[in-house]
Short mmCIF file of C-alpha atoms and ligand atoms in Angstrom, two decimals:
data_model
loop_
_atom_site.label_atom_id
_atom_site.label_comp_id
_atom_site.label_asym_id
_atom_site.label_seq_id
_atom_site.Cartn_x
_atom_site.Cartn_y
_atom_site.Cartn_z
CA MET A 1 18.92 18.39 -21.82
CA ASN A 2 18.89 17.56 -18.20
CA SER A 3 20.09 14.18 -17.09
CA THR A 4 17.46 11.49 -16.57
CA GLU A 5 16.30 11.08 -12.99
CA VAL A 6 15.95 7.54 -11.52
CA TYR A 7 13.47 7.00 -8.65
CA VAL A 8 13.62 3.67 -6.79
CA LEU A 9 10.38 1.95 -5.36
CA PHE A 10 11.56 -0.36 -2.74
CA GLY A 11 9.83 -2.74 -0.39
CA PRO A 12 8.62 -6.34 0.37
CA PRO A 13 6.39 -7.98 -1.85
CA GLY A 14 2.82 -6.93 -1.82
CA VAL A 15 3.64 -3.58 -0.19
CA GLY A 16 2.03 -1.70 -3.01
CA LYS A 17 4.95 -0.68 -5.19
CA GLY A 18 3.16 -1.41 -8.28
CA THR A 19 -0.01 0.42 -7.12
CA GLN A 20 2.04 3.37 -6.22
CA GLY A 21 4.33 3.29 -9.37
CA GLU A 22 1.13 3.36 -11.50
CA LEU A 23 -0.23 6.28 -9.58
CA ILE A 24 3.04 8.07 -10.07
CA GLU A 25 3.21 7.40 -13.60
CA LYS A 26 -0.29 8.85 -14.25
CA LYS A 27 0.28 11.97 -12.19
CA PHE A 28 3.77 12.87 -13.29
CA ASN A 29 5.25 12.62 -16.71
CA CYS A 30 7.52 9.38 -16.25
CA SER A 31 7.79 5.85 -17.07
CA ARG A 32 7.97 2.78 -14.82
CA ILE A 33 10.12 -0.23 -15.16
CA SER A 34 8.86 -3.23 -13.27
CA THR A 35 11.32 -6.14 -13.36
CA GLY A 36 8.53 -8.45 -12.25
CA ASP A 37 6.38 -7.24 -15.10
CA ILE A 38 9.25 -7.83 -17.57
CA PHE A 39 9.71 -11.34 -16.20
CA ARG A 40 6.09 -12.14 -16.40
CA GLU A 41 5.69 -10.85 -19.99
CA ASN A 42 8.81 -13.14 -20.92
CA ILE A 43 7.19 -16.11 -19.33
CA ARG A 44 4.09 -15.52 -21.31
CA ASN A 45 5.85 -15.28 -24.42
CA GLN A 46 8.08 -18.26 -23.45
CA THR A 47 11.39 -16.54 -24.24
CA GLU A 48 14.70 -18.21 -23.09
CA LEU A 49 14.86 -15.56 -20.41
CA GLY A 50 11.22 -16.38 -19.15
CA ILE A 51 11.80 -19.89 -19.06
CA GLU A 52 14.85 -19.54 -17.08
CA ALA A 53 13.20 -16.97 -14.71
CA LYS A 54 10.02 -18.87 -14.06
CA SER A 55 11.44 -21.70 -11.95
CA TYR A 56 13.04 -19.10 -9.47
CA ILE A 57 9.76 -16.94 -9.48
CA ASP A 58 7.45 -19.76 -8.83
CA LYS A 59 9.60 -20.82 -5.78
CA GLY A 60 9.73 -17.21 -4.40
CA GLU A 61 13.38 -16.87 -5.03
CA LEU A 62 15.34 -14.12 -6.70
CA VAL A 63 16.15 -14.55 -10.31
CA PRO A 64 19.88 -14.76 -10.57
CA ASP A 65 21.84 -11.48 -11.17
CA SER A 66 23.35 -13.08 -14.32
CA VAL A 67 20.00 -13.04 -15.88
CA THR A 68 18.46 -10.01 -14.44
CA LEU A 69 21.30 -7.26 -14.55
CA GLY A 70 21.51 -7.25 -18.48
CA MET A 71 17.84 -7.11 -18.78
CA VAL A 72 17.50 -4.25 -16.52
CA GLU A 73 20.29 -2.15 -18.06
CA ASN A 74 18.55 -2.65 -21.41
CA ALA A 75 15.40 -1.75 -20.08
CA ILE A 76 16.67 1.54 -18.50
CA VAL A 77 18.64 2.63 -21.29
CA GLU A 78 15.72 2.01 -23.74
CA VAL A 79 13.18 3.95 -21.51
CA ALA A 80 15.75 6.66 -20.88
CA LYS A 81 15.67 7.66 -24.59
CA ASN A 82 12.18 9.00 -24.35
CA ASN A 83 11.84 9.78 -20.54
CA SER A 84 13.51 12.16 -18.18
CA ILE A 85 12.17 10.43 -15.05
CA ILE A 86 12.34 6.60 -14.80
CA ILE A 87 10.58 4.82 -11.76
CA LEU A 88 12.23 1.36 -10.91
CA ASP A 89 9.85 -1.02 -9.31
CA GLY A 90 11.38 -4.26 -8.16
CA PHE A 91 14.94 -3.24 -8.70
CA PRO A 92 17.54 -3.29 -6.85
CA ARG A 93 16.48 -6.29 -4.85
CA ASN A 94 20.11 -7.16 -3.49
CA VAL A 95 23.18 -5.10 -2.50
CA ASN A 96 25.01 -6.27 -5.77
CA GLN A 97 22.06 -4.86 -7.87
CA ALA A 98 22.22 -1.51 -5.87
CA GLU A 99 25.93 -1.13 -6.82
CA VAL A 100 25.35 -2.06 -10.23
CA LEU A 101 22.65 0.65 -10.51
CA ASP A 102 25.16 3.09 -9.29
CA ASP A 103 27.38 2.10 -12.19
CA ILE A 104 24.74 2.29 -14.62
CA CYS A 105 23.95 5.81 -13.50
CA GLU A 106 27.61 6.81 -13.63
CA LYS A 107 28.11 5.16 -17.18
CA TYR A 108 25.06 6.96 -18.75
CA HIS A 109 24.98 10.11 -16.53
CA TYR A 110 21.68 9.46 -14.83
CA VAL A 111 21.04 10.85 -11.40
CA LEU A 112 19.53 8.57 -8.65
CA LYS A 113 17.29 10.93 -6.95
CA CYS A 114 15.46 9.02 -4.29
CA VAL A 115 14.88 5.60 -2.97
CA ILE A 116 11.23 5.49 -1.77
CA ALA A 117 11.07 2.53 0.84
CA LEU A 118 7.52 1.23 1.60
CA ASN A 119 7.20 -0.91 4.55
CA ALA A 120 4.52 -2.93 6.31
CA ASP A 121 4.25 -5.87 8.81
CA ASP A 122 4.27 -9.47 7.58
CA ASN A 123 0.73 -10.08 8.39
CA VAL A 124 -0.53 -7.02 6.34
CA ILE A 125 1.63 -8.29 3.37
CA ILE A 126 0.47 -12.02 3.70
CA GLN A 127 -3.22 -10.76 3.71
CA ARG A 128 -2.74 -8.57 0.66
CA LEU A 129 -0.95 -11.30 -1.29
CA SER A 130 -3.08 -14.12 -0.45
CA ASP A 131 -6.18 -12.66 -1.97
CA ARG A 132 -4.62 -10.81 -4.71
CA LEU A 133 -5.93 -10.80 -8.30
CA THR A 134 -3.82 -9.80 -11.10
CA CYS A 135 -5.02 -8.90 -14.75
CA LYS A 136 -3.48 -11.11 -17.17
CA LYS A 137 -3.34 -8.45 -19.91
CA CYS A 138 -2.34 -5.15 -18.18
CA GLY A 139 -1.01 -6.35 -14.78
CA THR A 140 -3.33 -4.24 -12.65
CA THR A 141 -4.02 -5.72 -9.24
CA PHE A 142 -7.06 -6.20 -7.37
CA HIS A 143 -8.11 -7.81 -3.96
CA LYS A 144 -10.91 -10.31 -3.26
CA ILE A 145 -12.07 -8.38 -0.17
CA TYR A 146 -10.48 -4.86 -0.03
CA ASN A 147 -10.49 -3.93 -3.75
CA LYS A 148 -12.92 -6.17 -5.69
CA PRO A 149 -13.34 -5.63 -9.47
CA SER A 150 -16.80 -4.39 -10.52
CA LYS A 151 -17.35 -7.59 -12.24
CA GLU A 152 -15.98 -10.94 -10.88
CA GLY A 153 -12.93 -12.13 -12.70
CA VAL A 154 -12.71 -9.21 -14.96
CA CYS A 155 -10.25 -6.33 -14.93
CA ASP A 156 -12.01 -3.05 -14.45
CA LYS A 157 -9.35 -1.20 -16.43
CA CYS A 158 -8.99 -3.16 -19.63
CA GLY A 159 -11.52 -6.16 -19.53
CA GLY A 160 -8.86 -8.62 -19.21
CA GLU A 161 -8.96 -11.88 -17.26
CA LEU A 162 -7.95 -11.90 -13.65
CA TYR A 163 -5.93 -14.64 -12.14
CA GLN A 164 -3.94 -15.49 -9.02
CA ARG A 165 -0.30 -15.41 -9.74
CA SER A 166 1.64 -18.60 -9.37
CA ASP A 167 3.74 -16.91 -6.67
CA ASP A 168 0.81 -15.53 -4.75
CA THR A 169 0.48 -19.04 -3.00
CA PRO A 170 1.17 -19.54 0.80
CA HIS A 171 4.47 -21.32 0.28
CA ALA A 172 5.89 -18.80 -2.30
CA ILE A 173 4.73 -15.86 -0.34
CA ALA A 174 6.42 -17.31 2.65
CA ASN A 175 9.77 -17.78 0.63
CA ARG A 176 9.33 -14.18 -0.90
CA LEU A 177 9.06 -12.65 2.51
CA ASP A 178 12.24 -14.86 3.79
CA THR A 179 14.09 -13.68 0.59
CA TYR A 180 13.19 -10.04 1.19
CA ARG A 181 14.18 -9.87 4.91
CA SER A 182 17.46 -11.86 4.30
CA THR A 183 18.59 -10.40 0.86
CA THR A 184 16.56 -7.23 -0.08
CA GLU A 185 16.16 -5.57 3.09
CA PRO A 186 20.02 -5.07 3.54
CA VAL A 187 19.91 -2.70 0.54
CA LEU A 188 18.38 -0.12 2.94
CA ASN A 189 21.55 -0.12 4.84
CA TYR A 190 23.44 0.51 1.35
CA TYR A 191 21.35 3.67 0.95
CA GLN A 192 21.26 4.67 4.74
CA HIS A 193 23.92 7.52 4.47
CA SER A 194 23.25 8.63 1.07
CA GLY A 195 20.55 11.06 1.93
CA LYS A 196 18.37 9.65 -0.70
CA LEU A 197 16.32 7.24 1.34
CA ALA A 198 12.56 8.14 2.31
CA GLU A 199 10.94 5.47 4.44
CA ILE A 200 7.21 5.42 4.31
CA ASP A 201 4.77 3.36 6.40
CA ALA A 202 2.67 1.47 3.74
CA SER A 203 0.00 0.02 6.01
CA ALA A 204 -2.46 2.74 5.09
CA SER A 205 -4.75 3.10 2.10
CA PRO A 206 -3.19 3.65 -1.29
CA GLU A 207 -4.51 7.13 -1.43
CA ASP A 208 -2.98 8.28 1.95
CA ILE A 209 0.43 6.48 0.98
CA SER A 210 0.37 8.33 -2.32
CA LYS A 211 -0.08 11.68 -0.78
CA THR A 212 3.26 11.17 0.96
CA VAL A 213 4.95 9.75 -2.13
CA PHE A 214 3.77 12.53 -4.40
CA LYS A 215 5.42 14.97 -2.19
CA LEU A 216 8.92 13.43 -2.89
CA PHE A 217 8.34 14.14 -6.43
CA SER A 218 7.01 17.51 -6.21
CA SER A 219 10.00 18.66 -4.08
P1 ADP B 1 6.61 -8.72 -5.65
O1 ADP B 1 7.08 -7.39 -5.54
O2 ADP B 1 4.89 -8.68 -5.45
O3 ADP B 1 7.29 -9.85 -5.20
P2 ADP B 1 7.38 -8.68 -8.53
O4 ADP B 1 6.37 -8.59 -9.46
O5 ADP B 1 8.22 -7.36 -8.24
O6 ADP B 1 6.69 -9.02 -7.16
O7 ADP B 1 8.37 -9.73 -8.71
C1 ADP B 1 8.12 -11.13 -8.75
C2 ADP B 1 9.35 -12.13 -8.91
O8 ADP B 1 10.20 -11.82 -9.86
C3 ADP B 1 10.32 -12.02 -7.58
O9 ADP B 1 9.74 -12.80 -6.61
C4 ADP B 1 11.50 -12.55 -8.10
O10 ADP B 1 11.61 -13.85 -8.37
C5 ADP B 1 11.44 -11.84 -9.57
N1 ADP B 1 12.34 -10.69 -9.56
C6 ADP B 1 11.57 -9.33 -9.73
N2 ADP B 1 12.66 -8.31 -9.60
C7 ADP B 1 13.89 -8.97 -9.50
C8 ADP B 1 15.10 -8.51 -9.22
N3 ADP B 1 15.52 -7.25 -9.33
N4 ADP B 1 16.04 -9.52 -8.91
C9 ADP B 1 15.87 -10.76 -9.10
N5 ADP B 1 14.62 -11.27 -9.24
C10 ADP B 1 13.62 -10.35 -9.44
ZN1 ZN B 2 -6.30 -5.20 -17.21
#
């Protein structure tokens, strides 16, 4: 069997990593790991990890690496059992996590293929996040103005209830953007000379962005 290929979806909060991740999953035969989704599931189920993570997430801070790294390694190893392509959404989010991802790839003989870095201006991001609605059940996102659900408050995909994430509030959004610019964005430098970095302007529509993103997978 060929070694498992890892793709990273990188970028500020609300830039569309989740949306693109879902489109990639549907089009190509692969599986996505969203650290944010794993944390939210743990919060819903009130696990120890969820309780610890919630205080950081609600403030718009990163969950400490001591909590995140083991969780991610387990998730990757589990998913790699049945998938030859893995999409990471929301990891790595600091330089230490990027280094650990290299260690994980070396340890299990995975190949880091590409870091797909989406970017958009802060005002675009704030607009997207402030009016974002998320499905409680399946995590699909909508927007109160640009991407309304057919029926108010109900997910088009699964019928689940839509809510505003506790970190999609003005204060938490501002913190998440600060954290991104100070701690996460330096990860781009880490990959700068790896030949694996693909930077994409994500202010366009999801369909237009996905055309560019899909090319990275077909090549
Ligand atoms: P977004 O990309 O919209 O900010 P996510 O759902 O990816 O949302 O993440 C939500 C929150 O979960 C982050 O603000 C952070 O607190 C936490 N989180 C997600 N991924 C990581 C990570 N790799 N390391 C630390 N914290 C993380
Ligand atoms: Zn849903």
